[in-house]
Tab-separated table of C-alpha atoms and ligand atoms in Angstrom:
chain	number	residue	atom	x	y	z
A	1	UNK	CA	0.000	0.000	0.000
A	2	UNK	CA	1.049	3.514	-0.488
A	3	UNK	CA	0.632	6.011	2.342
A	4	UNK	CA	0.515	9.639	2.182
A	5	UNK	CA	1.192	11.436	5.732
A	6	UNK	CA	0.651	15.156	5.433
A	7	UNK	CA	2.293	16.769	8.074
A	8	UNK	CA	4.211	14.106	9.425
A	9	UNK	CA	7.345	16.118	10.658
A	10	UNK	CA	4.968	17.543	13.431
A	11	UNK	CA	4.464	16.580	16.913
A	12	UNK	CA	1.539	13.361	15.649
A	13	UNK	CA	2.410	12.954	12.448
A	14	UNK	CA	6.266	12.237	13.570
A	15	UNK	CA	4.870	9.627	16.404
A	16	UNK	CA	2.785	8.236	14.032
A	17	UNK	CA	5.706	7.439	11.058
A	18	UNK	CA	8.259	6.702	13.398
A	19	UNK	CA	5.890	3.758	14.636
A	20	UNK	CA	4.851	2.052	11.442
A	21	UNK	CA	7.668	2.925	8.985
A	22	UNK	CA	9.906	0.702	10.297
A	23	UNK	CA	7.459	-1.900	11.106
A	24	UNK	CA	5.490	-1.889	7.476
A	25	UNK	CA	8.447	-2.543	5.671
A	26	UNK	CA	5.908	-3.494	2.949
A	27	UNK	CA	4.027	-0.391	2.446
A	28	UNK	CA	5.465	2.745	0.955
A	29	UNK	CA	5.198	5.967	3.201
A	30	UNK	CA	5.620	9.745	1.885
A	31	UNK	CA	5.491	12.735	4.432
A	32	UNK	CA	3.788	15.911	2.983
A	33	UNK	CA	4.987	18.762	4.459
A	34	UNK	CA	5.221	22.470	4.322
A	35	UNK	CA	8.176	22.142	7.286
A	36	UNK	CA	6.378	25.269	9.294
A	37	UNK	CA	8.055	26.351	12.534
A	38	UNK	CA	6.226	23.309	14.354
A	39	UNK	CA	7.899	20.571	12.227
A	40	UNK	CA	11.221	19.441	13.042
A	41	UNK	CA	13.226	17.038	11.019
A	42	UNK	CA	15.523	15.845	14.103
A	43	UNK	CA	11.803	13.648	14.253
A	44	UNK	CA	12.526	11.918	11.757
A	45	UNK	CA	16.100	10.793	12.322
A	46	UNK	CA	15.323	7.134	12.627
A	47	UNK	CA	13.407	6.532	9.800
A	48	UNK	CA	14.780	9.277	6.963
A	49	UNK	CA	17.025	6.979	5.220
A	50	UNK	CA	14.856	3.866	4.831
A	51	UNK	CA	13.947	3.018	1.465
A	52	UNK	CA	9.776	2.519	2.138
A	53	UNK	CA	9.819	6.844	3.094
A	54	UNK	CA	10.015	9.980	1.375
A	55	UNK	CA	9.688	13.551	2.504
A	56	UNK	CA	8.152	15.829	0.179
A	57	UNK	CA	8.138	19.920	0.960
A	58	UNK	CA	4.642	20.893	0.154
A	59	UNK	CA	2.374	23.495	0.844
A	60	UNK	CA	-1.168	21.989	0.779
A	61	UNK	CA	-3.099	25.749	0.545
A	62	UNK	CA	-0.796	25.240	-3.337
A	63	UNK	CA	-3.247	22.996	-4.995
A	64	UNK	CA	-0.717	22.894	-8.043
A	65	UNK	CA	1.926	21.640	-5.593
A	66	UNK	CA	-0.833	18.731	-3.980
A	67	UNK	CA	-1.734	17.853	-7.449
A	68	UNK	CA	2.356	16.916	-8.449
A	69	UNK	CA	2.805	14.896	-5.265
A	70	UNK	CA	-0.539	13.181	-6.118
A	71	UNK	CA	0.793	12.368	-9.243
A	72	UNK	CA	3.948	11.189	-8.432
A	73	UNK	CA	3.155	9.018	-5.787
A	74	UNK	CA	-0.620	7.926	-6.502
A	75	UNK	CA	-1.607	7.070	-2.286
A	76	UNK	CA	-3.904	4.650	-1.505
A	77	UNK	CA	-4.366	5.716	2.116
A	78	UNK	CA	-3.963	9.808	2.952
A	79	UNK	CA	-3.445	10.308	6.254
A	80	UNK	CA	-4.111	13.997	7.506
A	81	UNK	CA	-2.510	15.549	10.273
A	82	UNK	CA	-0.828	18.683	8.562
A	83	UNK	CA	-2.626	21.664	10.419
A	84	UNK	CA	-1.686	24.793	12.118
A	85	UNK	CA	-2.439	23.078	15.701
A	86	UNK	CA	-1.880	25.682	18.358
A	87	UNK	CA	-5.170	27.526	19.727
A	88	UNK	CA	-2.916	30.964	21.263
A	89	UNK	CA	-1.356	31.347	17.746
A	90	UNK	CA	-5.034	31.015	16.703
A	91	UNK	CA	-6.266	33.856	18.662
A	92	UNK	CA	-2.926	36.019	17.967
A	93	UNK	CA	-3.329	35.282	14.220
A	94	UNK	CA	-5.988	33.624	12.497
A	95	UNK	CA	-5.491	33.799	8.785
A	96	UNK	CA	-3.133	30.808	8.510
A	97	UNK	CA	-5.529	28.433	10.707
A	98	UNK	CA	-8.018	28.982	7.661
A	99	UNK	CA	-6.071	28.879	5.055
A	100	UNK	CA	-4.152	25.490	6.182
A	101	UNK	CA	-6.642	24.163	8.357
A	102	UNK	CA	-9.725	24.854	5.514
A	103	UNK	CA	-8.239	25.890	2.270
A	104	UNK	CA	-5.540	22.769	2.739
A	105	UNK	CA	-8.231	20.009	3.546
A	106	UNK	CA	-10.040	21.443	0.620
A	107	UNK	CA	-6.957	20.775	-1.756
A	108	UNK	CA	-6.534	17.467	-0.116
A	109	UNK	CA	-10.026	16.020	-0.769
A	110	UNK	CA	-10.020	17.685	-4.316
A	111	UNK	CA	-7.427	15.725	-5.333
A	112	UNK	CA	-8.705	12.913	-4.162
A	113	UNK	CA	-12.250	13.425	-5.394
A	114	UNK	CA	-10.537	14.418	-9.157
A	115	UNK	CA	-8.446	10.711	-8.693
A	116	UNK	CA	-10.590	8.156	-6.926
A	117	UNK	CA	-13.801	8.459	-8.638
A	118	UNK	CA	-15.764	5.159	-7.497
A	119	UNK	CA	-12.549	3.671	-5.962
A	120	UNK	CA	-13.661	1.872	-2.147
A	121	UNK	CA	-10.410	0.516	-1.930
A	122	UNK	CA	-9.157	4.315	-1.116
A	123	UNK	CA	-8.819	6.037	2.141
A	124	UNK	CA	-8.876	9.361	3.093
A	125	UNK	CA	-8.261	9.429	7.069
A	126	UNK	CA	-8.942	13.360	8.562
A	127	UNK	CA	-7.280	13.726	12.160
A	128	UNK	CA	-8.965	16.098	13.966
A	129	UNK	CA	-9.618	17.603	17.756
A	130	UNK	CA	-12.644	17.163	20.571
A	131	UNK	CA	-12.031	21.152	20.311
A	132	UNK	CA	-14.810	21.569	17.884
A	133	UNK	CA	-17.675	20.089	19.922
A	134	UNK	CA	-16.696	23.541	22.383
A	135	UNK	CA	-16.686	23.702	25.679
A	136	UNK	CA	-18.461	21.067	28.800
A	137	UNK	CA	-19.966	21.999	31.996
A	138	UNK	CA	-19.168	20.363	35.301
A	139	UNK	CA	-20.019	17.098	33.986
A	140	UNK	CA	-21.072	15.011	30.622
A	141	UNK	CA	-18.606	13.565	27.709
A	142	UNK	CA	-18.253	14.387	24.189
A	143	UNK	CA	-20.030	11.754	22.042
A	144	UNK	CA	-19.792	11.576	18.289
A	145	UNK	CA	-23.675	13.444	17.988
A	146	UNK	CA	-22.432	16.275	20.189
A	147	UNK	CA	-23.263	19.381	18.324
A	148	UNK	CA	-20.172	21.185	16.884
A	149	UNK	CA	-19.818	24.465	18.669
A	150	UNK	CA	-15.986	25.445	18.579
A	151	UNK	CA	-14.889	28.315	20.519
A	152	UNK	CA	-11.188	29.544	19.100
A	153	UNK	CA	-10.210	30.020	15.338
A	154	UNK	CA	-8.341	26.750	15.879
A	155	UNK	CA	-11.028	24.711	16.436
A	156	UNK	CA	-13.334	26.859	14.409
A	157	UNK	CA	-11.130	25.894	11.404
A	158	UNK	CA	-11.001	22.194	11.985
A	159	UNK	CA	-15.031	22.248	12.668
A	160	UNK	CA	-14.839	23.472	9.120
A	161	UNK	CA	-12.440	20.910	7.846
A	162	UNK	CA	-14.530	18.146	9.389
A	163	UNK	CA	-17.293	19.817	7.938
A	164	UNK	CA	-15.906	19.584	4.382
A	165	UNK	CA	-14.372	16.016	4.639
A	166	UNK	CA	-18.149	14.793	5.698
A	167	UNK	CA	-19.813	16.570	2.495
A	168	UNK	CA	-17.246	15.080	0.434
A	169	UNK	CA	-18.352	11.402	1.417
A	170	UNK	CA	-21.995	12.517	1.292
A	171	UNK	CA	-21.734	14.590	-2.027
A	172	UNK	CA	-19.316	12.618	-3.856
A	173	UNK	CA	-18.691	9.146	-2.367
A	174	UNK	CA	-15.477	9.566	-1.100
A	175	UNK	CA	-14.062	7.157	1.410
A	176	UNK	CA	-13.289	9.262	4.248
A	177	UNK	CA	-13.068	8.303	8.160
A	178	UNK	CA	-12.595	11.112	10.594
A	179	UNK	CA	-11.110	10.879	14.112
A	180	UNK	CA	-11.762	13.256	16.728
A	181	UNK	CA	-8.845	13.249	19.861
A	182	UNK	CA	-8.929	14.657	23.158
A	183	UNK	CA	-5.009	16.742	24.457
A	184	UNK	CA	-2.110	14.627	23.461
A	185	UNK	CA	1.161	14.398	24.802
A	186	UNK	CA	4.608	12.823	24.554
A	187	UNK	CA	8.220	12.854	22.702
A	188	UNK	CA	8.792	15.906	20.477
A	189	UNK	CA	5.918	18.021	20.828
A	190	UNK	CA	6.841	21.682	19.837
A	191	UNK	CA	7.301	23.402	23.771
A	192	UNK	CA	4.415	26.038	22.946
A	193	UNK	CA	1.877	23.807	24.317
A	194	UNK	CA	1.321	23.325	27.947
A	195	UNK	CA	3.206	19.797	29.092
A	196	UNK	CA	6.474	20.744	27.130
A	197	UNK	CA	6.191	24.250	27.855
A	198	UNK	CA	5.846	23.630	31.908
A	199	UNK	CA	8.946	20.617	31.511
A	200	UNK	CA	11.286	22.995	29.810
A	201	UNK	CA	10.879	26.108	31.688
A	202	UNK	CA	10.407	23.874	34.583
A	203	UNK	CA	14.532	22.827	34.005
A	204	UNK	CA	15.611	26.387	33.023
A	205	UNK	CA	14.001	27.806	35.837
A	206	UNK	CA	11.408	30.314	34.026
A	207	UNK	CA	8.196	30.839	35.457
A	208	UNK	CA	5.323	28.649	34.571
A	209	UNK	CA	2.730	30.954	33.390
A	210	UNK	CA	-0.784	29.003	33.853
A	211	UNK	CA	-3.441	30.769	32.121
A	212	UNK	CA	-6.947	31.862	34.786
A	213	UNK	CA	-6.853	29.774	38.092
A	214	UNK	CA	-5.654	26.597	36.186
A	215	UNK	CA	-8.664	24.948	36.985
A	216	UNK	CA	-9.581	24.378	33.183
A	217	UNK	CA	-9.963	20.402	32.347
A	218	UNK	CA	-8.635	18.476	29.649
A	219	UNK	CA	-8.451	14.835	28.751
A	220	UNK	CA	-4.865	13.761	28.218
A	221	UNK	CA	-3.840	11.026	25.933
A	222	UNK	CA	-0.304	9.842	25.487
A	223	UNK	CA	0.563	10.600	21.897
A	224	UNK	CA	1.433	6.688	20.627
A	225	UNK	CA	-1.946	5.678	22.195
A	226	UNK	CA	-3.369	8.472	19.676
A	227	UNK	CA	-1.448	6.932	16.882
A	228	UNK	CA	-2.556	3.499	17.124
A	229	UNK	CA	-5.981	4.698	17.530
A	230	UNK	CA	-5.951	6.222	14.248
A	231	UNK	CA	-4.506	2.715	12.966
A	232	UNK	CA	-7.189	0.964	14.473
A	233	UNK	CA	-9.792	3.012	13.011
A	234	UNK	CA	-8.264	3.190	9.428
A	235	UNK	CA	-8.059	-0.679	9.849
A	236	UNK	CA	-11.741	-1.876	11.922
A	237	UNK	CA	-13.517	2.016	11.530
A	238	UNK	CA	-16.969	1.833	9.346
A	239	UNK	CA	-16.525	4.457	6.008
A	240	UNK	CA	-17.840	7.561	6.277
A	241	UNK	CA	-17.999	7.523	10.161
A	242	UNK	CA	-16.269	9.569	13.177
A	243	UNK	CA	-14.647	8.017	16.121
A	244	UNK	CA	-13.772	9.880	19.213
A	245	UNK	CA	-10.282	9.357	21.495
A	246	UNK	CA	-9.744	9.743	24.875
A	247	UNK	CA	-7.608	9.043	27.427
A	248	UNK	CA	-9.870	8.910	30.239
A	249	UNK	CA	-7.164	11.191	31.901
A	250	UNK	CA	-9.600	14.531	33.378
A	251	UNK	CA	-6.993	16.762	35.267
A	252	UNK	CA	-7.423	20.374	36.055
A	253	UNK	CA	-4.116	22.437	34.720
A	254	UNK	CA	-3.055	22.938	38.393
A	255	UNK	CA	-2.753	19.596	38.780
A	256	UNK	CA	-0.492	18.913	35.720
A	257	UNK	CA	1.720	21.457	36.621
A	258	UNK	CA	2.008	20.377	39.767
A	259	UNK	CA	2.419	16.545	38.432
A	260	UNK	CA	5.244	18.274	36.660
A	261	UNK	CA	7.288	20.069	38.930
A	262	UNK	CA	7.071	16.612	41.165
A	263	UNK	CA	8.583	14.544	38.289
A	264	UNK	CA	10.730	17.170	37.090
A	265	UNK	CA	12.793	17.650	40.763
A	266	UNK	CA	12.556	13.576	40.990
A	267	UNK	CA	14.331	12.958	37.477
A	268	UNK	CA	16.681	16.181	38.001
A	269	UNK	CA	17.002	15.534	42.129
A	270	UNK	CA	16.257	19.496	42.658
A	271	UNK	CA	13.715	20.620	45.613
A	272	UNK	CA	10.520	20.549	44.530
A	273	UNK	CA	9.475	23.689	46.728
A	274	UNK	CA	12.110	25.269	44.112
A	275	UNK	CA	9.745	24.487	41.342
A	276	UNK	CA	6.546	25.196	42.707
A	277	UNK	CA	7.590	28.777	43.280
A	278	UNK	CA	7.757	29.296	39.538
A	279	UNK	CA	3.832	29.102	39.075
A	280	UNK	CA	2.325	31.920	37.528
A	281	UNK	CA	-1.403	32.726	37.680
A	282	UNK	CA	-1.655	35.184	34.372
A	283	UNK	CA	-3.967	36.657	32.205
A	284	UNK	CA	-6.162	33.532	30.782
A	285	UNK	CA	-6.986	32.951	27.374
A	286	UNK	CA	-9.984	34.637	25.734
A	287	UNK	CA	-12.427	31.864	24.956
A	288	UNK	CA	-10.612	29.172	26.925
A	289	UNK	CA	-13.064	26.103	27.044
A	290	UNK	CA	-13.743	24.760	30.967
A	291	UNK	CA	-13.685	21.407	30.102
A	292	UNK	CA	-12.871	18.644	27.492
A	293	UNK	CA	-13.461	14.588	28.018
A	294	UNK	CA	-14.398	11.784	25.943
A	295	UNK	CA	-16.456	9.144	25.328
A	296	UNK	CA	-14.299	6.611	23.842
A	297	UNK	CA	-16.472	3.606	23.454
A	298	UNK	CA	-17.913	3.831	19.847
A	299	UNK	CA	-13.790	2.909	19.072
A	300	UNK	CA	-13.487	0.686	22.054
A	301	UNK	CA	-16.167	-1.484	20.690
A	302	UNK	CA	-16.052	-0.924	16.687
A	303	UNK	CA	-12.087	-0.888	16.907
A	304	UNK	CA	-11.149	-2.555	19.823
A	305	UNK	CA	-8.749	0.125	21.262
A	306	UNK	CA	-7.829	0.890	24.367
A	307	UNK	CA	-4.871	3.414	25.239
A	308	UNK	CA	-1.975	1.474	26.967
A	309	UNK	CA	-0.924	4.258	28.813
A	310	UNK	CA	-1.785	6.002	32.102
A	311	UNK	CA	-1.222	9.702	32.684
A	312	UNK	CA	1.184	8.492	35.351
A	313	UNK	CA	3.161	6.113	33.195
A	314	UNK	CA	3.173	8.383	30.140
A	315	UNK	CA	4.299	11.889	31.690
A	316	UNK	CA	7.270	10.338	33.354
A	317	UNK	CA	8.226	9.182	29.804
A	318	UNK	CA	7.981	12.545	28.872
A	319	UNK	CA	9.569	14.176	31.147
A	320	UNK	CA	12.861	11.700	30.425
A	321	UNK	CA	12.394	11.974	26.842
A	322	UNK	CA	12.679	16.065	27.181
A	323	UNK	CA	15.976	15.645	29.362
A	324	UNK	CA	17.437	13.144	27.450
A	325	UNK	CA	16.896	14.943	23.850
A	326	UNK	CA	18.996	18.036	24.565
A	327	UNK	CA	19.971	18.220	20.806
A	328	UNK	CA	16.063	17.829	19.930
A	329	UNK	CA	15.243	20.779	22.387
A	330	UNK	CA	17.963	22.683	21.467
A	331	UNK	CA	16.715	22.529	17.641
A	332	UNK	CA	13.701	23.444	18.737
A	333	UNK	CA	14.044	26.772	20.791
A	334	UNK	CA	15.226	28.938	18.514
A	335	UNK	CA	14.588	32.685	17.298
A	336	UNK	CA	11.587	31.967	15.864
A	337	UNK	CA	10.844	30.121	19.623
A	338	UNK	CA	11.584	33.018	21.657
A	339	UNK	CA	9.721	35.497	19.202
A	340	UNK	CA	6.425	33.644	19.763
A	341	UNK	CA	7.538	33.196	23.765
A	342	UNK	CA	7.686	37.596	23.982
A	343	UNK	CA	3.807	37.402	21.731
A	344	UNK	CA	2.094	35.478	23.670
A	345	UNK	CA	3.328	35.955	27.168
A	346	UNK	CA	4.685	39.286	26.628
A	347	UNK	CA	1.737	41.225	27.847
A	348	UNK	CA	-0.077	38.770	30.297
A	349	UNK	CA	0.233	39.834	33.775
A	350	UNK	CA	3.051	37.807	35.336
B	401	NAD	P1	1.943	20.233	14.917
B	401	NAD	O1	1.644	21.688	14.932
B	401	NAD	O2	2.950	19.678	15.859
B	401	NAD	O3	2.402	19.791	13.439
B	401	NAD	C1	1.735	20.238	12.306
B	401	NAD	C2	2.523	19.796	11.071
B	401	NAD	O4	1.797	20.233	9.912
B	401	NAD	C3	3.931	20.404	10.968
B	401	NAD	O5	4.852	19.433	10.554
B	401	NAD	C4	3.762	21.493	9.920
B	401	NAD	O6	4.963	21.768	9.198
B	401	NAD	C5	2.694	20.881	9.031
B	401	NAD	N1	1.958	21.921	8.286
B	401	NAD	C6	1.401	23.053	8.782
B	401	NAD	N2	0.872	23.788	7.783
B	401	NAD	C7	1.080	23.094	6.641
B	401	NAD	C8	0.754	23.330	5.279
B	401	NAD	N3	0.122	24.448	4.891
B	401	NAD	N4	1.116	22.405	4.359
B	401	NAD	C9	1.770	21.275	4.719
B	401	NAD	N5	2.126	21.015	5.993
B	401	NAD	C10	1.776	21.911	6.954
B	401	NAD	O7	0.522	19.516	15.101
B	401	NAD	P2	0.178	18.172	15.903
B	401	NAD	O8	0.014	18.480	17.342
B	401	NAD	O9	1.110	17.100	15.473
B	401	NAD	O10	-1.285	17.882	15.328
B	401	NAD	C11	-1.449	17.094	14.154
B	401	NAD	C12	-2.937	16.991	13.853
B	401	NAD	O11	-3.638	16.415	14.945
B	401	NAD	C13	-3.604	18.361	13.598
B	401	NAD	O12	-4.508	18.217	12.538
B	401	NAD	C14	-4.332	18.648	14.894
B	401	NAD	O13	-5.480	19.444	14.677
B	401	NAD	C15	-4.712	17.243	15.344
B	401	NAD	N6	-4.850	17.057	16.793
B	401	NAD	C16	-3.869	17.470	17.641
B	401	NAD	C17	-4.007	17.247	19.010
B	401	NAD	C18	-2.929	17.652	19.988
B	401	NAD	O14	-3.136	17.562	21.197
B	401	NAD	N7	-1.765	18.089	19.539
B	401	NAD	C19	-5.146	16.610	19.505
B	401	NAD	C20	-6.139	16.198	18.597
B	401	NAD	C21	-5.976	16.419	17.243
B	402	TYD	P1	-2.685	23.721	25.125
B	402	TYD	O1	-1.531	22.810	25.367
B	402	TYD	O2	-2.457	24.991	24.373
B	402	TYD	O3	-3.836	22.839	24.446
B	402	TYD	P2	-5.386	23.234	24.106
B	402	TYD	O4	-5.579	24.683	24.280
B	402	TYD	O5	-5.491	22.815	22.678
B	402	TYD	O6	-6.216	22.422	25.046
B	402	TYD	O7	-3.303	24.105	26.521
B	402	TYD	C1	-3.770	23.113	27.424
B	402	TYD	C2	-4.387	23.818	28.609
B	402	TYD	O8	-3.332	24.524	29.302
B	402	TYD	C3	-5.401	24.872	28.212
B	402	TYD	O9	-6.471	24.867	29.177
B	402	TYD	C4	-4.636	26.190	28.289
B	402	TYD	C5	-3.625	25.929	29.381
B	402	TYD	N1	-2.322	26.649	29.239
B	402	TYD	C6	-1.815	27.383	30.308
B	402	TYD	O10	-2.425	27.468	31.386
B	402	TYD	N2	-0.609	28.023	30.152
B	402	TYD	C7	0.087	27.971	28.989
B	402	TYD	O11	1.177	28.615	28.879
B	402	TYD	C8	-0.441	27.189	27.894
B	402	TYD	C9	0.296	27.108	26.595
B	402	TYD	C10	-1.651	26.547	28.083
């Protein structure tokens, strides 16, 4: 089989290669990628010489440029995770979130649509976020009926893409299964979101800046449980349906923070006290949704997945991987790093 990963030198997309090239030494995999400020190539170490993967530098808002690596490579499985994935950037800058997040889908499933007419044997898998079903209350789960009702341009813009991928089943036929995943974390996720961002600073001794009170809930899912939930689906899932993943893992920001400094001053024997002291209460984000979790158990059942990870297992694996991969974090926090770092948390109260 041929596989087409967009976006696969990004935080998912590089968990998700680096676990089945190697192993599918049978199927052919090429990464699409623009190779923004969120991918990194030091992802891809282990698996950029073998002869079953290919990197490609594309832009998929340049429908010219999806149509030649369509061509060349003819995929029988797409595999979508190329997106602009961060909700602050969102909020600081919207234009790209619609014009990769929408505009790129569009080009995606166009090219499929022109290629695949009447072809079952075809797969177009969309990755996208619990984000666009909004924000919970005290209590309740997302199910795959929840009403979409996205708060942030992010999510706003994957709502739409979801939107699109489902008309283009509907409309035209196309095979298309869409996934919709709670917070992930894990190895080499770009240190702008929360879990890297608190490890890192945590180790340079910056200040943790948590957004509100830090009471805010989300469901975290260790990233490889993510990826073989999408290779469940795209293996068991029905055509033309949505599956929801979750990690069963509610925790108020506080409490990951705090989960954090703990494992940080274990694995780096400094005082803990040290670390707490860091914490930040700052100016919260506009829009920030209370509360994300999951009902997982359309894909238990359908799929049979279930993650292997607990938040306790998986965050101490993080936290090593982050000490461990100076080279990696060095890589990462560059100019452009520090340029977001003075946007974003510039102005919030510290
Ligand atoms: P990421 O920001 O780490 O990586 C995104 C990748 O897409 C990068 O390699 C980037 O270069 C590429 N990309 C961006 N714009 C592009 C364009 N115009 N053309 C081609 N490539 C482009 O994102 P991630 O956290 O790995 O998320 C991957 C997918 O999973 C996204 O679709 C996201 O919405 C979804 N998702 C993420 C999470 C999460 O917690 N991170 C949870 C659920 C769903
Ligand atoms: P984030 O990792 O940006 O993921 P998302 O917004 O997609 O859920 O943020 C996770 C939670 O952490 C969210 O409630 C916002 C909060 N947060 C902070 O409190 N401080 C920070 O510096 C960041 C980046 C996030």
């Amino acid at each position: 089989m041929k596989i087409m990963v967009t976006g696969g030198a990004g935080f998912i997309g590089a968990n998700f290669l680096n676990g089945l090239v190697p192993e599918l030494r049978e199927h052919q995999f090429i990464n699409v990628d623009k190779l923004t400020y969120a991918a990194n190539l030091g992802s891809l170490k282990a698996i950029d010489s073998l002869p079953n993967y290919a990197l490609r530098r594309v832009d998929i808002t340049d429908m010219d440029g999806v149509d030649a690596v369509f061509d060349e490579f003819d995929p029988d499985l797409v595999v979508h995770f190329a997106a602009e994935s961060h909700v602050d950037r969102s909020i600081l800058g919207p234009r790209e979130f619609v014009r990769t997040n929408i505009e790129g889908t569009f080009n995606l499933l166009e090219a499929c649509r022109k290629r695949w007419s009447g072809d079952d044997n075809r797969l177009f898998h969309h990755v996208s976020t619990d984000e666009v079903y909004g924000s919970l209350g005290d209590t309740g789960l997302f199910e795959e009926t929840t009403a979409y009702d996205p708060s942030s341009p992010y999510s706003a813009s994957k709502a739409a893409s979801d939107h699109i991928v489902r008309a283009y089943h509907r409309t035209f036929g196309l095979p298309i299964k869409i996934t919709n995943c709670s917070n992930n974390y894990g190895p080499m996720q770009f240190p702008e979101k929360l879990i890297p961002l608190m490890i890192l600073n945590a180790v340079s001794r910056k200040p943790l800046p948590i957004y509100g009170q830090g009471l805010n809930v989300r469901d975290w899912l260790y990233v490889t449980d993510h990826c073989e939930a999408i290779w469940s689906v795209i293996q068991e899932g029905r055509v033309g349906r949505t599956y929801n993943i979750g990690g069963n893992n509610e925790m108020q920001n506080i409490e990951v923070v705090d989960t954090l400094c703990q494992i940080v001053a274990e694995e780096t024997n400094t005082d803990v006290a040290e670390l707490h002291a860091l914490k930040e209460f700052v100016t919260d984000r506009p829009g920030h949704d209370l509360r994300y979790a999951i009902d997982a158990s359309r894909i238990r059942e359908e799929c049979g997945w279930e993650p292997t990870e607990t938040f306790d297992t998986g965050i101490r694996k993080t936290v090593q991987w982050y000490l461990s991969n100076q080279a990696w974090v060095r890589d990462v926090l560059s100019g452009e790093y520090r340029k977001w770092m003075d946007l974003n948390y510039g102005d919030r109260a510290g």
